[in-house]
Amino acid sequence: MNGRNGPSDPIIDLLALRRAVQARDEWLDHGLSTAPADRATAEHAISGLYRLLNREPPRFTWVDSPGAMLAPDPPVAPVVPGPWLRDALALDPDPDTAPPVAAQLATLVSSLRRTLDRRIDQRFKLWASRFSARDSAAARLQPPEAALRDGVNGVLLLKTTVDESLHGSLHDAVRAPLRRAFAQQGGGPSDLAWFGQHDAHWVARYDVVDRLGLLPISGAERYQLDLWCALARSCGWWWPGEDVCVISERPTALHYEPVPNDAHGGVRLHRDHGPAVVFADGWCVHALHGTHVPAWVVSVPTVERITAERNVEVRRTAIERIGWDAYIDRAGLRLAAEAPDPGNPGFSLRLYDSPSEEWGTPTRVLLAVNGSVERDGRRRKYGLTVPASFDDPVAAAGWSYGLTGTLYARLARRT
């Protein structure tokens, strides 16, 4: 069981790293694709997975978006825990109580991933044991080729620039907000659904190592992996039923931006005016600089809605949308204390009382000015929620860094 290019030591040189980065970018493109689905390829791959379970291929129903599964009468019934799960956990299971195909697929792919992960870990373990926190930081902060030239371990760079980068861009920045929106709009657990192009982050882990000739894999394992790769390249989310499988088209629009200061090509959802992800039937998700937000944050952020919002990240994003000065003025927040910022000479730290009745736990808002200049020449103001027990803005600023006020006051210029 050798990789495509035969057995090899786990040494990642410049050429191998370039191939890995190229493959990463290919998978990122698949995960962000808005092209129409390749229906024939998707149906062929799903049929192959059903056959691995000794089941007949299903009939296929195509929908415009995952939102179609939110209808009162969805095309396929969602899989929920039932007798099959209780029986699977029993000491003496009933052979007549078979788990649904979705559960069988989950077992199938989990077994494949565990096996391949174990082999990758075994091949790389001697190298991985040498990685320090300093090595990891160096790998994340530099572009991969520069880091390799500076002596950062190639295997660590492979993990950073492929696994971590794609997980951040596709799982955290795209799939997670879509799943959250699906759940908030009434969808049930999507754990027994699959995500097509948004599974590309984990598929790429094995595909890239395999392309480099470093993945011991059998013919049967490669066959199954190729099916998952085909699905990540060809369609959106899909729900396997006993006789019918529902497959969603990919979005028709997906807006994103580079993650600031990311050395490994990371991206996040963002659109200033309108939804960041749009499907053909109108189902959509809004996001600003990577934060999933309700539509009102993008279209009509108001003090009343901000004050009533319980989610801290949504609230922060909405405030930044209208500006901290405008929010403080319109919300009538009382200035509790002000002091020069020792980490940012020439600027002040301001401590305001927050609307604690609406926000729950008593807090205050610390308003600070960024130490570095933005591209447009301005310095961004930002607010931090701090415990209401702070009366000293410097102590509150220190607390946000995990420091005492005295230690914070000794810091060099903050960026």
PDB file of C-alpha atoms in Angstrom, residues 75-324:
ATOM      1  CA  PRO A  75     -38.258  15.819  -0.248  1.00  0.00           C
ATOM      2  CA  VAL A  76     -36.804  13.243   2.158  1.00  0.00           C
ATOM      3  CA  ALA A  77     -37.565  12.773   5.848  1.00  0.00           C
ATOM      4  CA  PRO A  78     -34.694  13.888   8.110  1.00  0.00           C
ATOM      5  CA  VAL A  79     -32.923  11.139  10.025  1.00  0.00           C
ATOM      6  CA  VAL A  80     -33.554  11.407  13.760  1.00  0.00           C
ATOM      7  CA  PRO A  81     -32.540   9.070  16.611  1.00  0.00           C
ATOM      8  CA  GLY A  82     -35.041   6.251  16.879  1.00  0.00           C
ATOM      9  CA  PRO A  83     -35.269   2.525  17.518  1.00  0.00           C
ATOM     10  CA  TRP A  84     -32.184   1.890  15.382  1.00  0.00           C
ATOM     11  CA  LEU A  85     -30.023   4.033  17.701  1.00  0.00           C
ATOM     12  CA  ARG A  86     -31.419   2.550  20.901  1.00  0.00           C
ATOM     13  CA  ASP A  87     -30.916  -0.914  19.469  1.00  0.00           C
ATOM     14  CA  ALA A  88     -27.353  -0.155  18.355  1.00  0.00           C
ATOM     15  CA  LEU A  89     -26.511   0.760  21.949  1.00  0.00           C
ATOM     16  CA  ALA A  90     -28.113  -2.363  23.388  1.00  0.00           C
ATOM     17  CA  LEU A  91     -26.073  -5.360  24.559  1.00  0.00           C
ATOM     18  CA  ASP A  92     -28.200  -7.703  22.464  1.00  0.00           C
ATOM     19  CA  PRO A  93     -29.177  -5.765  19.317  1.00  0.00           C
ATOM     20  CA  ASP A  94     -32.137  -6.822  17.223  1.00  0.00           C
ATOM     21  CA  PRO A  95     -30.834  -7.918  13.794  1.00  0.00           C
ATOM     22  CA  ASP A  96     -34.134  -6.809  12.240  1.00  0.00           C
ATOM     23  CA  THR A  97     -33.618  -3.188  13.376  1.00  0.00           C
ATOM     24  CA  ALA A  98     -31.218  -1.919  10.733  1.00  0.00           C
ATOM     25  CA  PRO A  99     -29.793   1.590  11.019  1.00  0.00           C
ATOM     26  CA  PRO A 100     -30.783   4.015   8.257  1.00  0.00           C
ATOM     27  CA  VAL A 101     -28.502   4.459   5.303  1.00  0.00           C
ATOM     28  CA  ALA A 102     -27.372   7.860   6.624  1.00  0.00           C
ATOM     29  CA  ALA A 103     -26.085   6.223   9.811  1.00  0.00           C
ATOM     30  CA  GLN A 104     -24.394   3.460   7.842  1.00  0.00           C
ATOM     31  CA  LEU A 105     -22.656   6.058   5.682  1.00  0.00           C
ATOM     32  CA  ALA A 106     -21.467   7.846   8.809  1.00  0.00           C
ATOM     33  CA  THR A 107     -19.928   4.605  10.063  1.00  0.00           C
ATOM     34  CA  LEU A 108     -18.348   3.921   6.667  1.00  0.00           C
ATOM     35  CA  VAL A 109     -16.636   7.283   6.324  1.00  0.00           C
ATOM     36  CA  SER A 110     -15.619   7.418   9.995  1.00  0.00           C
ATOM     37  CA  SER A 111     -13.835   4.096   9.604  1.00  0.00           C
ATOM     38  CA  LEU A 112     -12.032   5.320   6.484  1.00  0.00           C
ATOM     39  CA  ARG A 113     -10.938   8.559   8.112  1.00  0.00           C
ATOM     40  CA  ARG A 114      -9.713   6.843  11.281  1.00  0.00           C
ATOM     41  CA  THR A 115      -7.668   4.397   9.227  1.00  0.00           C
ATOM     42  CA  LEU A 116      -6.079   7.053   7.026  1.00  0.00           C
ATOM     43  CA  ASP A 117      -5.458   9.406   9.959  1.00  0.00           C
ATOM     44  CA  ARG A 118      -3.675   6.624  11.819  1.00  0.00           C
ATOM     45  CA  ARG A 119      -1.404   5.923   8.861  1.00  0.00           C
ATOM     46  CA  ILE A 120      -0.586   9.586   8.360  1.00  0.00           C
ATOM     47  CA  ASP A 121       0.179   9.972  12.060  1.00  0.00           C
ATOM     48  CA  GLN A 122       2.418   6.889  11.993  1.00  0.00           C
ATOM     49  CA  ARG A 123       4.335   8.186   9.007  1.00  0.00           C
ATOM     50  CA  PHE A 124       4.802  11.660  10.458  1.00  0.00           C
ATOM     51  CA  LYS A 125       5.047  10.874  14.185  1.00  0.00           C
ATOM     52  CA  LEU A 126       8.834  11.151  14.513  1.00  0.00           C
ATOM     53  CA  TRP A 127       8.688  14.584  12.910  1.00  0.00           C
ATOM     54  CA  ALA A 128       5.600  15.756  14.763  1.00  0.00           C
ATOM     55  CA  SER A 129       7.214  15.050  18.132  1.00  0.00           C
ATOM     56  CA  ARG A 130       9.797  17.736  17.382  1.00  0.00           C
ATOM     57  CA  PHE A 131       7.330  20.560  16.804  1.00  0.00           C
ATOM     58  CA  SER A 132       7.362  23.275  19.452  1.00  0.00           C
ATOM     59  CA  ALA A 133       4.974  26.150  20.006  1.00  0.00           C
ATOM     60  CA  ARG A 134       7.615  28.394  18.469  1.00  0.00           C
ATOM     61  CA  ASP A 135       7.762  26.185  15.360  1.00  0.00           C
ATOM     62  CA  SER A 136       3.982  26.284  15.032  1.00  0.00           C
ATOM     63  CA  ALA A 137       3.933  30.072  15.320  1.00  0.00           C
ATOM     64  CA  ALA A 138       6.676  30.404  12.689  1.00  0.00           C
ATOM     65  CA  ALA A 139       4.724  28.140  10.343  1.00  0.00           C
ATOM     66  CA  ARG A 140       1.529  30.170  10.709  1.00  0.00           C
ATOM     67  CA  LEU A 141       3.067  33.623  10.423  1.00  0.00           C
ATOM     68  CA  GLN A 142       5.121  33.188   7.238  1.00  0.00           C
ATOM     69  CA  PRO A 143       4.217  32.166   3.700  1.00  0.00           C
ATOM     70  CA  PRO A 144       5.055  28.480   3.338  1.00  0.00           C
ATOM     71  CA  GLU A 145       8.042  28.822   1.004  1.00  0.00           C
ATOM     72  CA  ALA A 146       9.631  31.538   3.132  1.00  0.00           C
ATOM     73  CA  ALA A 147       9.061  29.502   6.278  1.00  0.00           C
ATOM     74  CA  LEU A 148      10.644  26.423   4.687  1.00  0.00           C
ATOM     75  CA  ARG A 149      13.708  28.451   3.673  1.00  0.00           C
ATOM     76  CA  ASP A 150      13.954  29.673   7.271  1.00  0.00           C
ATOM     77  CA  GLY A 151      14.151  26.097   8.486  1.00  0.00           C
ATOM     78  CA  VAL A 152      10.553  25.438   9.555  1.00  0.00           C
ATOM     79  CA  ASN A 153       9.756  21.730   9.279  1.00  0.00           C
ATOM     80  CA  GLY A 154       8.096  20.816   5.991  1.00  0.00           C
ATOM     81  CA  VAL A 155       5.615  18.388   7.538  1.00  0.00           C
ATOM     82  CA  LEU A 156       4.480  21.088   9.944  1.00  0.00           C
ATOM     83  CA  LEU A 157       4.075  23.460   6.999  1.00  0.00           C
ATOM     84  CA  LEU A 158       2.036  20.850   5.147  1.00  0.00           C
ATOM     85  CA  LYS A 159      -0.330  20.586   8.101  1.00  0.00           C
ATOM     86  CA  THR A 160      -0.536  24.365   8.464  1.00  0.00           C
ATOM     87  CA  THR A 161      -0.957  25.392   4.845  1.00  0.00           C
ATOM     88  CA  VAL A 162      -3.325  22.564   3.859  1.00  0.00           C
ATOM     89  CA  ASP A 163      -5.196  21.147   6.873  1.00  0.00           C
ATOM     90  CA  GLU A 164      -5.481  24.274   8.997  1.00  0.00           C
ATOM     91  CA  SER A 165      -5.946  26.722   6.133  1.00  0.00           C
ATOM     92  CA  LEU A 166      -8.738  24.755   4.435  1.00  0.00           C
ATOM     93  CA  HIS A 167     -10.441  23.949   7.736  1.00  0.00           C
ATOM     94  CA  GLY A 168     -10.524  27.654   8.555  1.00  0.00           C
ATOM     95  CA  SER A 169     -11.674  28.772   5.105  1.00  0.00           C
ATOM     96  CA  LEU A 170     -14.234  26.076   4.300  1.00  0.00           C
ATOM     97  CA  HIS A 171     -15.366  24.531   7.579  1.00  0.00           C
ATOM     98  CA  ASP A 172     -15.228  27.501   9.946  1.00  0.00           C
ATOM     99  CA  ALA A 173     -15.874  30.358   7.505  1.00  0.00           C
ATOM    100  CA  VAL A 174     -18.427  28.802   5.118  1.00  0.00           C
ATOM    101  CA  ARG A 175     -19.929  25.505   6.285  1.00  0.00           C
ATOM    102  CA  ALA A 176     -20.403  26.532   9.921  1.00  0.00           C
ATOM    103  CA  PRO A 177     -22.379  29.748   9.153  1.00  0.00           C
ATOM    104  CA  LEU A 178     -24.589  27.859   6.691  1.00  0.00           C
ATOM    105  CA  ARG A 179     -25.292  25.130   9.246  1.00  0.00           C
ATOM    106  CA  ARG A 180     -26.032  27.773  11.865  1.00  0.00           C
ATOM    107  CA  ALA A 181     -28.472  29.534   9.549  1.00  0.00           C
ATOM    108  CA  PHE A 182     -30.102  26.208   8.697  1.00  0.00           C
ATOM    109  CA  ALA A 183     -30.607  25.409  12.393  1.00  0.00           C
ATOM    110  CA  GLN A 184     -31.839  28.911  13.261  1.00  0.00           C
ATOM    111  CA  GLN A 185     -34.478  28.727  10.534  1.00  0.00           C
ATOM    112  CA  GLY A 186     -35.965  25.532  11.891  1.00  0.00           C
ATOM    113  CA  GLY A 187     -33.752  22.801  10.501  1.00  0.00           C
ATOM    114  CA  GLY A 188     -33.013  19.767  12.595  1.00  0.00           C
ATOM    115  CA  PRO A 189     -29.571  18.350  13.265  1.00  0.00           C
ATOM    116  CA  SER A 190     -27.613  18.073  10.031  1.00  0.00           C
ATOM    117  CA  ASP A 191     -25.118  15.559  11.425  1.00  0.00           C
ATOM    118  CA  LEU A 192     -26.537  12.811   9.196  1.00  0.00           C
ATOM    119  CA  ALA A 193     -26.345  14.956   6.093  1.00  0.00           C
ATOM    120  CA  TRP A 194     -23.247  15.492   3.993  1.00  0.00           C
ATOM    121  CA  PHE A 195     -21.931  18.725   2.622  1.00  0.00           C
ATOM    122  CA  GLY A 196     -20.528  18.073  -0.841  1.00  0.00           C
ATOM    123  CA  GLN A 197     -18.197  20.931  -1.723  1.00  0.00           C
ATOM    124  CA  HIS A 198     -18.090  21.995   1.927  1.00  0.00           C
ATOM    125  CA  ASP A 199     -16.524  18.646   2.841  1.00  0.00           C
ATOM    126  CA  ALA A 200     -13.494  19.608   0.735  1.00  0.00           C
ATOM    127  CA  HIS A 201     -11.441  20.574   3.783  1.00  0.00           C
ATOM    128  CA  TRP A 202     -11.216  17.010   5.106  1.00  0.00           C
ATOM    129  CA  VAL A 203     -11.101  15.321   1.705  1.00  0.00           C
ATOM    130  CA  ALA A 204      -8.121  17.512   0.756  1.00  0.00           C
ATOM    131  CA  ARG A 205      -6.108  16.316   3.761  1.00  0.00           C
ATOM    132  CA  TYR A 206      -5.890  12.811   2.325  1.00  0.00           C
ATOM    133  CA  ASP A 207      -5.780  13.784  -1.335  1.00  0.00           C
ATOM    134  CA  VAL A 208      -2.798  16.114  -0.895  1.00  0.00           C
ATOM    135  CA  VAL A 209      -0.766  13.628   1.147  1.00  0.00           C
ATOM    136  CA  ASP A 210      -1.635  10.989  -1.447  1.00  0.00           C
ATOM    137  CA  ARG A 211      -0.511  13.218  -4.332  1.00  0.00           C
ATOM    138  CA  LEU A 212       2.845  13.593  -2.580  1.00  0.00           C
ATOM    139  CA  GLY A 213       3.225   9.820  -2.397  1.00  0.00           C
ATOM    140  CA  LEU A 214       3.048   9.767   1.399  1.00  0.00           C
ATOM    141  CA  LEU A 215      -0.273   8.008   2.000  1.00  0.00           C
ATOM    142  CA  PRO A 216      -0.265   4.207   2.286  1.00  0.00           C
ATOM    143  CA  ILE A 217      -3.694   3.288   0.936  1.00  0.00           C
ATOM    144  CA  SER A 218      -5.325   0.128  -0.373  1.00  0.00           C
ATOM    145  CA  GLY A 219      -7.312  -0.157  -3.567  1.00  0.00           C
ATOM    146  CA  ALA A 220     -10.619  -0.398  -1.699  1.00  0.00           C
ATOM    147  CA  GLU A 221      -9.769   2.606   0.454  1.00  0.00           C
ATOM    148  CA  ARG A 222      -8.747   4.613  -2.596  1.00  0.00           C
ATOM    149  CA  TYR A 223     -12.014   3.727  -4.309  1.00  0.00           C
ATOM    150  CA  GLN A 224     -14.053   5.090  -1.401  1.00  0.00           C
ATOM    151  CA  LEU A 225     -11.846   8.179  -1.039  1.00  0.00           C
ATOM    152  CA  ASP A 226     -12.253   8.906  -4.751  1.00  0.00           C
ATOM    153  CA  LEU A 227     -16.046   8.838  -4.318  1.00  0.00           C
ATOM    154  CA  TRP A 228     -15.866  11.448  -1.552  1.00  0.00           C
ATOM    155  CA  CYS A 229     -13.476  13.526  -3.665  1.00  0.00           C
ATOM    156  CA  ALA A 230     -15.916  13.381  -6.575  1.00  0.00           C
ATOM    157  CA  LEU A 231     -18.749  14.630  -4.362  1.00  0.00           C
ATOM    158  CA  ALA A 232     -16.668  17.529  -3.034  1.00  0.00           C
ATOM    159  CA  ARG A 233     -15.931  18.526  -6.632  1.00  0.00           C
ATOM    160  CA  SER A 234     -19.446  18.189  -8.000  1.00  0.00           C
ATOM    161  CA  CYS A 235     -22.322  19.287  -5.729  1.00  0.00           C
ATOM    162  CA  GLY A 236     -23.643  20.966  -2.612  1.00  0.00           C
ATOM    163  CA  TRP A 237     -25.178  19.379   0.482  1.00  0.00           C
ATOM    164  CA  TRP A 238     -26.961  16.032   0.250  1.00  0.00           C
ATOM    165  CA  TRP A 239     -29.327  13.969   2.368  1.00  0.00           C
ATOM    166  CA  PRO A 240     -29.265  10.191   1.840  1.00  0.00           C
ATOM    167  CA  GLY A 241     -32.593   8.453   2.390  1.00  0.00           C
ATOM    168  CA  GLU A 242     -33.558   4.811   2.195  1.00  0.00           C
ATOM    169  CA  ASP A 243     -34.913   5.059  -1.348  1.00  0.00           C
ATOM    170  CA  VAL A 244     -34.442   8.719  -2.245  1.00  0.00           C
ATOM    171  CA  CYS A 245     -31.387  10.964  -1.984  1.00  0.00           C
ATOM    172  CA  VAL A 246     -31.814  14.744  -2.036  1.00  0.00           C
ATOM    173  CA  ILE A 247     -28.915  16.754  -3.464  1.00  0.00           C
ATOM    174  CA  SER A 248     -28.606  20.526  -3.359  1.00  0.00           C
ATOM    175  CA  GLU A 249     -27.177  22.693  -6.081  1.00  0.00           C
ATOM    176  CA  ARG A 250     -24.214  24.865  -5.197  1.00  0.00           C
ATOM    177  CA  PRO A 251     -24.806  28.544  -4.394  1.00  0.00           C
ATOM    178  CA  THR A 252     -25.195  30.960  -7.261  1.00  0.00           C
ATOM    179  CA  ALA A 253     -23.138  33.628  -5.476  1.00  0.00           C
ATOM    180  CA  LEU A 254     -20.567  33.488  -2.685  1.00  0.00           C
ATOM    181  CA  HIS A 255     -18.747  36.630  -1.553  1.00  0.00           C
ATOM    182  CA  TYR A 256     -15.586  36.474   0.514  1.00  0.00           C
ATOM    183  CA  GLU A 257     -12.425  38.358   1.385  1.00  0.00           C
ATOM    184  CA  PRO A 258      -8.874  37.355   2.344  1.00  0.00           C
ATOM    185  CA  VAL A 259      -8.315  36.860   6.051  1.00  0.00           C
ATOM    186  CA  PRO A 260      -6.111  39.820   7.101  1.00  0.00           C
ATOM    187  CA  ASN A 261      -2.451  38.911   7.600  1.00  0.00           C
ATOM    188  CA  ASP A 262      -3.066  35.254   6.759  1.00  0.00           C
ATOM    189  CA  ALA A 263       0.038  33.749   5.172  1.00  0.00           C
ATOM    190  CA  HIS A 264      -1.722  30.649   3.861  1.00  0.00           C
ATOM    191  CA  GLY A 265      -4.466  31.965   1.608  1.00  0.00           C
ATOM    192  CA  GLY A 266      -7.282  31.876   4.151  1.00  0.00           C
ATOM    193  CA  VAL A 267     -10.607  33.507   3.282  1.00  0.00           C
ATOM    194  CA  ARG A 268     -13.814  34.387   5.117  1.00  0.00           C
ATOM    195  CA  LEU A 269     -17.354  35.304   4.095  1.00  0.00           C
ATOM    196  CA  HIS A 270     -18.005  39.019   3.656  1.00  0.00           C
ATOM    197  CA  ARG A 271     -20.373  41.293   1.773  1.00  0.00           C
ATOM    198  CA  ASP A 272     -21.094  44.890   2.703  1.00  0.00           C
ATOM    199  CA  HIS A 273     -24.392  45.187   0.843  1.00  0.00           C
ATOM    200  CA  GLY A 274     -26.577  42.112   0.674  1.00  0.00           C
ATOM    201  CA  PRO A 275     -26.151  38.434   1.525  1.00  0.00           C
ATOM    202  CA  ALA A 276     -22.724  36.807   1.326  1.00  0.00           C
ATOM    203  CA  VAL A 277     -24.082  33.445   0.120  1.00  0.00           C
ATOM    204  CA  VAL A 278     -27.080  33.190  -2.223  1.00  0.00           C
ATOM    205  CA  PHE A 279     -28.811  30.145  -3.707  1.00  0.00           C
ATOM    206  CA  ALA A 280     -31.063  29.982  -6.760  1.00  0.00           C
ATOM    207  CA  ASP A 281     -34.279  29.816  -4.703  1.00  0.00           C
ATOM    208  CA  GLY A 282     -33.337  32.888  -2.649  1.00  0.00           C
ATOM    209  CA  TRP A 283     -32.117  31.066   0.458  1.00  0.00           C
ATOM    210  CA  CYS A 284     -29.186  33.105   1.722  1.00  0.00           C
ATOM    211  CA  VAL A 285     -26.788  33.896   4.538  1.00  0.00           C
ATOM    212  CA  HIS A 286     -25.368  37.274   5.554  1.00  0.00           C
ATOM    213  CA  ALA A 287     -21.836  37.747   6.869  1.00  0.00           C
ATOM    214  CA  LEU A 288     -19.552  40.677   7.613  1.00  0.00           C
ATOM    215  CA  HIS A 289     -15.806  40.070   7.872  1.00  0.00           C
ATOM    216  CA  GLY A 290     -16.390  36.426   8.682  1.00  0.00           C
ATOM    217  CA  THR A 291     -19.133  36.896  11.269  1.00  0.00           C
ATOM    218  CA  HIS A 292     -22.505  35.330  10.472  1.00  0.00           C
ATOM    219  CA  VAL A 293     -25.128  38.005  11.143  1.00  0.00           C
ATOM    220  CA  PRO A 294     -28.884  38.515  10.720  1.00  0.00           C
ATOM    221  CA  ALA A 295     -29.908  40.491   7.641  1.00  0.00           C
ATOM    222  CA  TRP A 296     -30.708  43.605   9.704  1.00  0.00           C
ATOM    223  CA  VAL A 297     -27.041  44.032  10.657  1.00  0.00           C
ATOM    224  CA  VAL A 298     -26.181  44.544   6.989  1.00  0.00           C
ATOM    225  CA  SER A 299     -29.284  46.451   5.894  1.00  0.00           C
ATOM    226  CA  VAL A 300     -30.612  48.539   8.812  1.00  0.00           C
ATOM    227  CA  PRO A 301     -28.512  48.335  11.988  1.00  0.00           C
ATOM    228  CA  THR A 302     -30.250  50.329  14.720  1.00  0.00           C
ATOM    229  CA  VAL A 303     -29.447  51.052  18.346  1.00  0.00           C
ATOM    230  CA  GLU A 304     -32.661  49.369  19.437  1.00  0.00           C
ATOM    231  CA  ARG A 305     -31.817  46.127  17.639  1.00  0.00           C
ATOM    232  CA  ILE A 306     -28.213  46.225  18.826  1.00  0.00           C
ATOM    233  CA  THR A 307     -29.261  46.746  22.428  1.00  0.00           C
ATOM    234  CA  ALA A 308     -31.700  43.834  22.211  1.00  0.00           C
ATOM    235  CA  GLU A 309     -29.166  41.480  20.586  1.00  0.00           C
ATOM    236  CA  ARG A 310     -27.878  38.770  22.950  1.00  0.00           C
ATOM    237  CA  ASN A 311     -25.085  37.406  20.756  1.00  0.00           C
ATOM    238  CA  VAL A 312     -21.863  39.251  21.585  1.00  0.00           C
ATOM    239  CA  GLU A 313     -20.258  38.827  18.146  1.00  0.00           C
ATOM    240  CA  VAL A 314     -23.384  39.923  16.281  1.00  0.00           C
ATOM    241  CA  ARG A 315     -23.712  42.916  18.597  1.00  0.00           C
ATOM    242  CA  ARG A 316     -20.064  43.912  18.098  1.00  0.00           C
ATOM    243  CA  THR A 317     -20.344  43.606  14.323  1.00  0.00           C
ATOM    244  CA  ALA A 318     -23.529  45.688  14.231  1.00  0.00           C
ATOM    245  CA  ILE A 319     -21.960  48.410  16.377  1.00  0.00           C
ATOM    246  CA  GLU A 320     -18.907  48.566  14.121  1.00  0.00           C
ATOM    247  CA  ARG A 321     -21.297  48.849  11.194  1.00  0.00           C
ATOM    248  CA  ILE A 322     -22.615  52.199  12.452  1.00  0.00           C
ATOM    249  CA  GLY A 323     -19.441  53.192  14.322  1.00  0.00           C
ATOM    250  CA  TRP A 324     -18.692  53.150  18.033  1.00  0.00           C
TER     251      TRP A 324
END
